[in-house]
Coordinates of C-alpha atoms and ligand atoms in Angstrom, one line a residue:
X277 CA -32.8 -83.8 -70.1
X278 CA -31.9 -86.4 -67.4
X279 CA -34.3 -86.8 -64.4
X280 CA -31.9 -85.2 -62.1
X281 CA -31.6 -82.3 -64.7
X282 CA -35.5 -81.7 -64.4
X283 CA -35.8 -81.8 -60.8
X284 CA -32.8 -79.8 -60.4
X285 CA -34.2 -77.3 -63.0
X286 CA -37.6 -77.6 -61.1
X287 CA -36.6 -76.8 -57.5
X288 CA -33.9 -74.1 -58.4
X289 CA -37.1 -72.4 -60.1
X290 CA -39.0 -72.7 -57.3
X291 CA -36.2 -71.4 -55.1
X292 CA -35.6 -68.0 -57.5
X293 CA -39.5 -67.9 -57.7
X294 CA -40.0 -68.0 -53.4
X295 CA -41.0 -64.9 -52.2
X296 CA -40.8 -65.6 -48.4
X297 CA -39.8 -67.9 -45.9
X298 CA -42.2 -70.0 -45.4
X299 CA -42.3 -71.5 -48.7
X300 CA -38.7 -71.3 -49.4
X301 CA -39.2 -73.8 -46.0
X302 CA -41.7 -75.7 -47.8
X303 CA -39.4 -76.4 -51.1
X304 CA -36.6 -77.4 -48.7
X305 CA -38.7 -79.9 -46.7
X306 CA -40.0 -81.0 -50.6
X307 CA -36.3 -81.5 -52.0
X308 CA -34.2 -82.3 -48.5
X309 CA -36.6 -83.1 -46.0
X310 CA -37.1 -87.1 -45.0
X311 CA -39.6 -87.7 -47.5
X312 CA -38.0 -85.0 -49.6
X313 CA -37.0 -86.0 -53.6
X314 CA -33.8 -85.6 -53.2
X315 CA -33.4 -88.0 -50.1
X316 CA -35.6 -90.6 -52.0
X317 CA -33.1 -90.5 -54.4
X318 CA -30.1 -91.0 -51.8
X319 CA -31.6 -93.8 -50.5
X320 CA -31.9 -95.8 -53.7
X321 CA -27.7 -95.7 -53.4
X322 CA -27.5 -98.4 -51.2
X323 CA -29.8 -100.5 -53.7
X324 CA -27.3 -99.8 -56.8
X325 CA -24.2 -101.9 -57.6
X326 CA -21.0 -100.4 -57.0
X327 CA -20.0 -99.0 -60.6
X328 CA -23.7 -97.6 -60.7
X329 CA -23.5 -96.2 -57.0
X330 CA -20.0 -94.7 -58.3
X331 CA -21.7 -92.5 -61.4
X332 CA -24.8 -91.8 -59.0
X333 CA -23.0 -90.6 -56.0
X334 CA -21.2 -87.6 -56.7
X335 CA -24.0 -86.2 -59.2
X336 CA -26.9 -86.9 -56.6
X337 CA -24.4 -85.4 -53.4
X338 CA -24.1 -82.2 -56.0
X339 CA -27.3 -81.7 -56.3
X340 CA -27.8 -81.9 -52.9
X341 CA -25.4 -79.6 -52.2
X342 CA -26.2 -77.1 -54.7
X343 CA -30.3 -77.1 -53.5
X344 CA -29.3 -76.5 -49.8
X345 CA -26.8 -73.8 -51.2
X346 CA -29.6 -72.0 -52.9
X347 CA -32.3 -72.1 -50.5
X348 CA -29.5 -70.6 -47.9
X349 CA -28.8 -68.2 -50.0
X350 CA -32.2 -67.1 -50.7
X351 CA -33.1 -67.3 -47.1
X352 CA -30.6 -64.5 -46.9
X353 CA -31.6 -62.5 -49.7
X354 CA -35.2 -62.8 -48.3
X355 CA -34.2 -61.6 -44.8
X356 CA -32.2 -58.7 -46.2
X357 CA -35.1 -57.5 -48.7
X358 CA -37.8 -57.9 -45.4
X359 CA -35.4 -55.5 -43.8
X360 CA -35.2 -53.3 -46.3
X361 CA -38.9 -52.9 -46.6
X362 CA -39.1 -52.5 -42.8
X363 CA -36.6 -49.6 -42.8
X364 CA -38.2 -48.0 -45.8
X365 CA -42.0 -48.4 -44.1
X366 CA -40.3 -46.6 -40.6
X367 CA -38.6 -44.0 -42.6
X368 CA -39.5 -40.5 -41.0
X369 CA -38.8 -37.0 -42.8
X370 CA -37.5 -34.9 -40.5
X371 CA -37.6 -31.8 -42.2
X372 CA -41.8 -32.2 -42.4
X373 CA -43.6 -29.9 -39.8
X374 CA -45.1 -31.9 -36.4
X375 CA -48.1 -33.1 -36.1
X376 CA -50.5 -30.4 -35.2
X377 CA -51.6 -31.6 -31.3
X378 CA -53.3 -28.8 -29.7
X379 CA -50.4 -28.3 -26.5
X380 CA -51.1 -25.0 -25.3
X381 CA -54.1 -23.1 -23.9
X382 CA -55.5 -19.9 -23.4
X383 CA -56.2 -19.1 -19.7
X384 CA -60.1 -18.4 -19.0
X385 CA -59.2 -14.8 -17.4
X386 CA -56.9 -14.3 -20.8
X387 CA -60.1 -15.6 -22.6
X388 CA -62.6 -12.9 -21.4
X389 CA -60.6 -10.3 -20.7
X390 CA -60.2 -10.5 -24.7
X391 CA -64.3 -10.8 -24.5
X392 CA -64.4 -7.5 -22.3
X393 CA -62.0 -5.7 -24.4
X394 CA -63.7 -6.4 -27.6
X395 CA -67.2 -5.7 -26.3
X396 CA -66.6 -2.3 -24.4
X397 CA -63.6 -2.0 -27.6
X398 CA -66.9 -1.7 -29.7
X399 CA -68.2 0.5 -28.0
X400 CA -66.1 3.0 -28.3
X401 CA -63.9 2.5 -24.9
X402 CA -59.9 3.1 -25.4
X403 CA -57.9 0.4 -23.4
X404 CA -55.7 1.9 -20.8
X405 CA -52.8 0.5 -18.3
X406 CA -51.3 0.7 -15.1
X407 CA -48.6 -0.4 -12.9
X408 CA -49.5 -2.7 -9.9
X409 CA -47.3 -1.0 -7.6
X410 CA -48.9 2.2 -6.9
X411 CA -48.3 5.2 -5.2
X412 CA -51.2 5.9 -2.0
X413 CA -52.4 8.9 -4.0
X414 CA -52.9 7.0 -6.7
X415 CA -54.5 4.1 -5.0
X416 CA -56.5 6.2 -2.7
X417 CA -56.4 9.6 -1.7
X418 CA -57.2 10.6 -5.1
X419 CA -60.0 8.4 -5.0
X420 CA -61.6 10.7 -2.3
X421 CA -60.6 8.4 0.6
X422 CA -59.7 10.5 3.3
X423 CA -56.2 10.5 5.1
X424 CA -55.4 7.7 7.4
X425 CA -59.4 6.6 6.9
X426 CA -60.1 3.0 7.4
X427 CA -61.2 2.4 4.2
X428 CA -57.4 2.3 3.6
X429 CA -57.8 -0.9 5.5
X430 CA -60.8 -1.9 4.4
X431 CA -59.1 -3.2 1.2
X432 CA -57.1 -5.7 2.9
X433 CA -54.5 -3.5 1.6
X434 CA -51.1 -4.8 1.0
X435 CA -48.3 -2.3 2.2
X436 CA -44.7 -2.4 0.3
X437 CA -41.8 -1.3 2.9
X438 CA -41.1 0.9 0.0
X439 CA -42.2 4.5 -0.1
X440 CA -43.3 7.3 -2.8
X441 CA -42.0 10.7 -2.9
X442 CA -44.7 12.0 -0.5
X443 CA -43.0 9.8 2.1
X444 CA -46.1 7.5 1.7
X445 CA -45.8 3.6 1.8
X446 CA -46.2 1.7 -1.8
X447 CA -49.5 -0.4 -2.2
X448 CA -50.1 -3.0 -4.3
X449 CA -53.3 -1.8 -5.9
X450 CA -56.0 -2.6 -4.1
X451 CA -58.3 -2.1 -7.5
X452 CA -57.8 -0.8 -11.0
X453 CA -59.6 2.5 -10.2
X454 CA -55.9 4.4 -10.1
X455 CA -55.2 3.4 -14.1
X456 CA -58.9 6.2 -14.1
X457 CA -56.2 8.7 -12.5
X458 CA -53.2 7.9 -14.5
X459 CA -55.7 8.5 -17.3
X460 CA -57.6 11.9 -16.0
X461 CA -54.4 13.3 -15.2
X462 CA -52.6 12.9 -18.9
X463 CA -55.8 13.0 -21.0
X464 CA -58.5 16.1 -21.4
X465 CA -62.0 15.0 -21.8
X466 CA -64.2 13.5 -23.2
X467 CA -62.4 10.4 -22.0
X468 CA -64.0 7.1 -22.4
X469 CA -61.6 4.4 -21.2
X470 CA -61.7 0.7 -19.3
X471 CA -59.1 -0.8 -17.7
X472 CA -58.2 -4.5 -17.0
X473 CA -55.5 -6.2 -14.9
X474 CA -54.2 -8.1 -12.0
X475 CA -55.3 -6.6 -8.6
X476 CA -54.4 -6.9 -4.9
X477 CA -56.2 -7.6 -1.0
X478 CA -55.6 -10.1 1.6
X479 CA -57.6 -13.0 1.9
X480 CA -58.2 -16.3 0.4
X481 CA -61.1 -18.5 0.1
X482 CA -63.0 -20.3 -2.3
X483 CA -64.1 -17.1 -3.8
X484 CA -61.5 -15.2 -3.1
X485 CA -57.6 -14.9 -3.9
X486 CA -54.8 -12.6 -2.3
X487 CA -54.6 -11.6 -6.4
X488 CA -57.7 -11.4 -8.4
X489 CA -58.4 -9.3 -11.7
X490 CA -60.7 -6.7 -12.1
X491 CA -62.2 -4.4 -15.2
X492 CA -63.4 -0.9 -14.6
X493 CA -64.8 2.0 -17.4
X494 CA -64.7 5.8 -16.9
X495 CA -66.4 8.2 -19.0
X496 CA -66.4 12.2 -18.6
X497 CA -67.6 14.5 -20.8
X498 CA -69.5 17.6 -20.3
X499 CA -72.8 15.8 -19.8
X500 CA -72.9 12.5 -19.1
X501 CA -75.4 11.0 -17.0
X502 CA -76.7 7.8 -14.7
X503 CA -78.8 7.3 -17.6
X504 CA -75.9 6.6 -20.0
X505 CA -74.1 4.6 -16.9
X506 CA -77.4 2.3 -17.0
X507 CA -78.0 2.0 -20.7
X508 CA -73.6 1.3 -20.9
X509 CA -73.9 -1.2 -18.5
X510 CA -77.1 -3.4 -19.8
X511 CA -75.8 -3.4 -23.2
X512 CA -72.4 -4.9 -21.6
X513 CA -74.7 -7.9 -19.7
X514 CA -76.3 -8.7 -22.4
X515 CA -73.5 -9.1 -25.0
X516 CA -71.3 -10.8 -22.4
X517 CA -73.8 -13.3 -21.1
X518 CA -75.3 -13.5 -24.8
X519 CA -79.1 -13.0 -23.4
X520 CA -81.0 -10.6 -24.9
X521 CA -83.6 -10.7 -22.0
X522 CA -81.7 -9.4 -19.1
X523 CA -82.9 -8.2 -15.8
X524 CA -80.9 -5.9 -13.8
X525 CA -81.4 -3.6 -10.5
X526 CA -79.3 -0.9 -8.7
X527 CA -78.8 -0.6 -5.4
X528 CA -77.8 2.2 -3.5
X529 CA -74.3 1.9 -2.2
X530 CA -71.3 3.7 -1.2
X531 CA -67.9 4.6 -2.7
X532 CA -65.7 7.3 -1.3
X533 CA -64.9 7.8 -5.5
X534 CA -68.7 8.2 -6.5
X535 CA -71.4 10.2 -6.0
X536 CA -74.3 8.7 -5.7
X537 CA -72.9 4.9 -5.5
X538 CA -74.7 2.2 -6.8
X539 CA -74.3 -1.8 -7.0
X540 CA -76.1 -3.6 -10.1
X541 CA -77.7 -7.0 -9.4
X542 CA -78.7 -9.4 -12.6
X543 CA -81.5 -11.8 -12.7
X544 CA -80.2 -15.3 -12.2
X545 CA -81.9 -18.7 -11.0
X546 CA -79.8 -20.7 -7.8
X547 CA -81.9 -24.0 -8.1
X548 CA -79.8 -26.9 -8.8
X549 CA -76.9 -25.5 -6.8
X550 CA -75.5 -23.5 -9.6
X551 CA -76.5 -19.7 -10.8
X552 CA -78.2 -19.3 -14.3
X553 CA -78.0 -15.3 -15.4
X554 CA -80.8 -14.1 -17.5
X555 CA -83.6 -16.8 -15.8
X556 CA -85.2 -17.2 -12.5
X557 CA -86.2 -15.0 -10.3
X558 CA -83.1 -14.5 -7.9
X559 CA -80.6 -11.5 -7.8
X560 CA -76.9 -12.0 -7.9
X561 CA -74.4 -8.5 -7.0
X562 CA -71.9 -8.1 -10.4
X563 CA -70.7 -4.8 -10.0
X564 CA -70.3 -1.6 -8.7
X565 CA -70.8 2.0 -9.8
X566 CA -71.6 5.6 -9.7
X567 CA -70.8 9.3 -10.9
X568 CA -67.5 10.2 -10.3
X569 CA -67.5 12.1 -7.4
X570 CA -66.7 15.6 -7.9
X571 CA -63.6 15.8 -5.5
X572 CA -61.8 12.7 -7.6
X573 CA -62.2 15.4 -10.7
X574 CA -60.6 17.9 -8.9
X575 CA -57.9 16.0 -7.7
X576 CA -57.3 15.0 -11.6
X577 CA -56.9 18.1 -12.0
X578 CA -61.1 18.9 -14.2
X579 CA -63.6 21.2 -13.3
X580 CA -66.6 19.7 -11.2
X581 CA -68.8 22.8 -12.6
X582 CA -67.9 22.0 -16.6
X583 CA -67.1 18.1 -16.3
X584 CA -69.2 14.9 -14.9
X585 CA -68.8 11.3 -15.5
X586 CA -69.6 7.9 -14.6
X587 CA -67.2 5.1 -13.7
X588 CA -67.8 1.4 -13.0
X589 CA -65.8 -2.1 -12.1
X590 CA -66.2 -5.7 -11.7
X591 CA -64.4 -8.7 -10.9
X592 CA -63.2 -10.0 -14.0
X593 CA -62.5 -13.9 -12.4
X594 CA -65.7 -13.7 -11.2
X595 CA -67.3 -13.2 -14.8
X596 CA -65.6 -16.2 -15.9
X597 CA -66.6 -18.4 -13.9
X598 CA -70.3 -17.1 -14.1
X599 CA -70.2 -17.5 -18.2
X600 CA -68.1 -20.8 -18.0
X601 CA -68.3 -22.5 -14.3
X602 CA -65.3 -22.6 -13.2
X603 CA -66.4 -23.4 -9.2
X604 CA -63.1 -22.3 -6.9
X605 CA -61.4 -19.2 -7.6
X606 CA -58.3 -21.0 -6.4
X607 CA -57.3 -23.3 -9.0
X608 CA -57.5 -20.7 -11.6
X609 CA -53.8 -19.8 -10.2
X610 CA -52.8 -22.9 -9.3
X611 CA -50.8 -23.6 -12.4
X612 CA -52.2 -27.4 -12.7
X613 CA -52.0 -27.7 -16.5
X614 CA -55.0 -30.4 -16.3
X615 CA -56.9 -27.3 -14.7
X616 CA -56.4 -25.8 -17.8
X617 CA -56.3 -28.4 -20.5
X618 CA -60.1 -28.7 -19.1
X619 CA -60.8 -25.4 -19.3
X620 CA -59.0 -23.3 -21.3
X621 CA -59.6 -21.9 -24.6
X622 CA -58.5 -22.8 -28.2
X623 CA -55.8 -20.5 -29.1
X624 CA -57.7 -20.3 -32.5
X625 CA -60.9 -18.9 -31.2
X626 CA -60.3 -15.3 -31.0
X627 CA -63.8 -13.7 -29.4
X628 CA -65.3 -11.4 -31.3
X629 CA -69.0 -10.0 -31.2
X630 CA -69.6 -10.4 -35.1
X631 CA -68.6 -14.2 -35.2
X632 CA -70.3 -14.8 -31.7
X633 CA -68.0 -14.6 -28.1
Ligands
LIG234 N1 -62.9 0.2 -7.5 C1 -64.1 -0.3 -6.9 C2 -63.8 -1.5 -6.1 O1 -62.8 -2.2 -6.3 C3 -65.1 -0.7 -8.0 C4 -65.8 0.5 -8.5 C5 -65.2 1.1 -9.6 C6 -66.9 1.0 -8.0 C7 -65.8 2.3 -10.2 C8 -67.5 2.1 -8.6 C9 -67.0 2.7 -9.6 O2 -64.5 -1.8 -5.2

């Protein structure tokens, strides 16, 4: 093989074998560049005599050619096949399922109310419901509040223009006791129910909110005593709070809806500006209670002589943010998703006693 023949044979290797630019760059600097092999040889042209310069020329401008003609060409090919891989490395199924990004949140009064529900649940309480309009009987003169007494008032009661069949203005219930009605009235004893859901009174502050929740438990049966209201209740503090060393008191109090009325306090400790239940030596008011009183049976329509009962409610907000520290009642309806990103609740941790609240 001729010289030319070899180094033509040589770089169009070299070309075929290039896998990317840069040394498809490097063989054309080699073959066309200044110093390249293929210049050398152009230059010796001008050193040959005309017949030799005649047989030299076209072969030497060929090969020219044909080298710059293949690296082009496999410049191309390269570009194309760097594309290719790019498009194949970006390639996205669309039929596969999305990424699993936790997006949505369970709401910290959702959250325990679940807790409540599956606590008193276990204990044998039946879940009842109520509307939040309700009719004054409901709300309270079958509660034992008197006609036109200011305890009517002292709920902060919100009046709807609307009125019941008695003629009586709509309330917005003031607390979930009426859903105890609705349930004395269609069910015979014993009844054993709680109740949870979105409740009404006018004010606002840091603690409190023009709509709050609450939870409240009836029991009647033919006996059924404080005694059972007290053992009910401890049982509930200490699988809510998880604390099997629980202190509680009750206070006497009034209801116009229980006879006698009582308000439980739980051991807690205030140092450090937050409350801790189940240490220290401080009280903290939870919740309020009593046996029904015997004039709400009658109005349900059960004998005072054969039935008795006990009934109880709390704030339910107000739980939550003792167990998990939310500090103003406000932003729990403000709506701020960060709010709740921050503190709400894995829609895969369903509370249950068994695997822990
Ligand atoms: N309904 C009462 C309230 O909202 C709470 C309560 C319920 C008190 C049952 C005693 C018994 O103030």
């Amino acid at each position: 093989m001729s010289d030319l023949a070899t180094l033509e044979a040589d770089l169009s290797a070299r070309i075929v074998a290039a896998t990317d630019e840069a040394s498809l760059d490097a063989i054309r600097v080699d073959a066309l560049g200044k110093q390249g092999a293929i210049s050398g040889l152009m230059k010796t042209l001008g050193t040959m005599s005309p017949e030799e310069r005649q047989a030299m020329g076209p072969k030497l401008n060929g090969l020219k050619d044909r080298i710059g003609e293949a690296i082009v060409t496999k410049k191309a090919q390269l570009a194309e096949a760097a594309l290719e891989a790019k498009l194949a490395a970006e390639k996205v199924d669309a039929s596969l399922p999305p990424p699993a990004v936790r997006t949505g949140a369970i709401h910290p009064v959702s959250h325990v109310m679940e807790e409540l529900a599956r606590i008193f649940g276990e204990m044998g309480f039946a879940l009842e419901e109520g509307p939040d309009i309700e009719t004054d009987f409901h709300n309270f003169t079958a509660l034992n509040f008197p006609p036109k007494h200011p305890a009517r008032d002292m709920h902060d009661t919100f009046f709807l223009n609307a009125t019941d069949e008695m003629g009586q203005r709509k309330v917005l219930r003031t607390h979930t006791s009426p859903v105890q009605v609705r349930t004395m009235l269609k069910q015979k004893p014993p009844i054993r129910m709680i109740c949870m859901g979105r409740t009404y009174r006018k004010d606002s502050d840091a603690t409190h909110t023009p709509m709050f929740h609450q939870i409240e438990g009836l029991v009647i049966d033919e006996v059924t005593t404080m005694a059972d209201l007290k053992g009910t209740l401890m049982a509930f503090i200490k699988a809510y709070f998880e604390i099997d060393d629980v202190r509680v008191r009750f206070r006497p109090h009034h209801f116009p809806f229980t006879e006698p009325s009582a308000e439980m306090d739980v051991g807690c400790d205030r140092s450090g500006g937050s409350v801790r239940i189940g240490t220290g030596d401080d009280w903290l008011e939870i919740l309020g209670c009593g046996m029904v009183h015997p004039n709400v049976l009658r109005a349900c329509g059960l004998d005072p002589e054969v039935y008795q009962g006990y009934a109880f409610g709390m704030g339910v907000d107000r739980l939550a943010t003792l167990k998990y520290g939310m500090p103003d009642l406000r932003d729990y309806f403000a709506a701020d998703v960060r709010w709740l990103k921050h503190y709400g609740f894995s829609p895969y941790l369903l509370p249950g006693l068994a695997g822990g609240l």
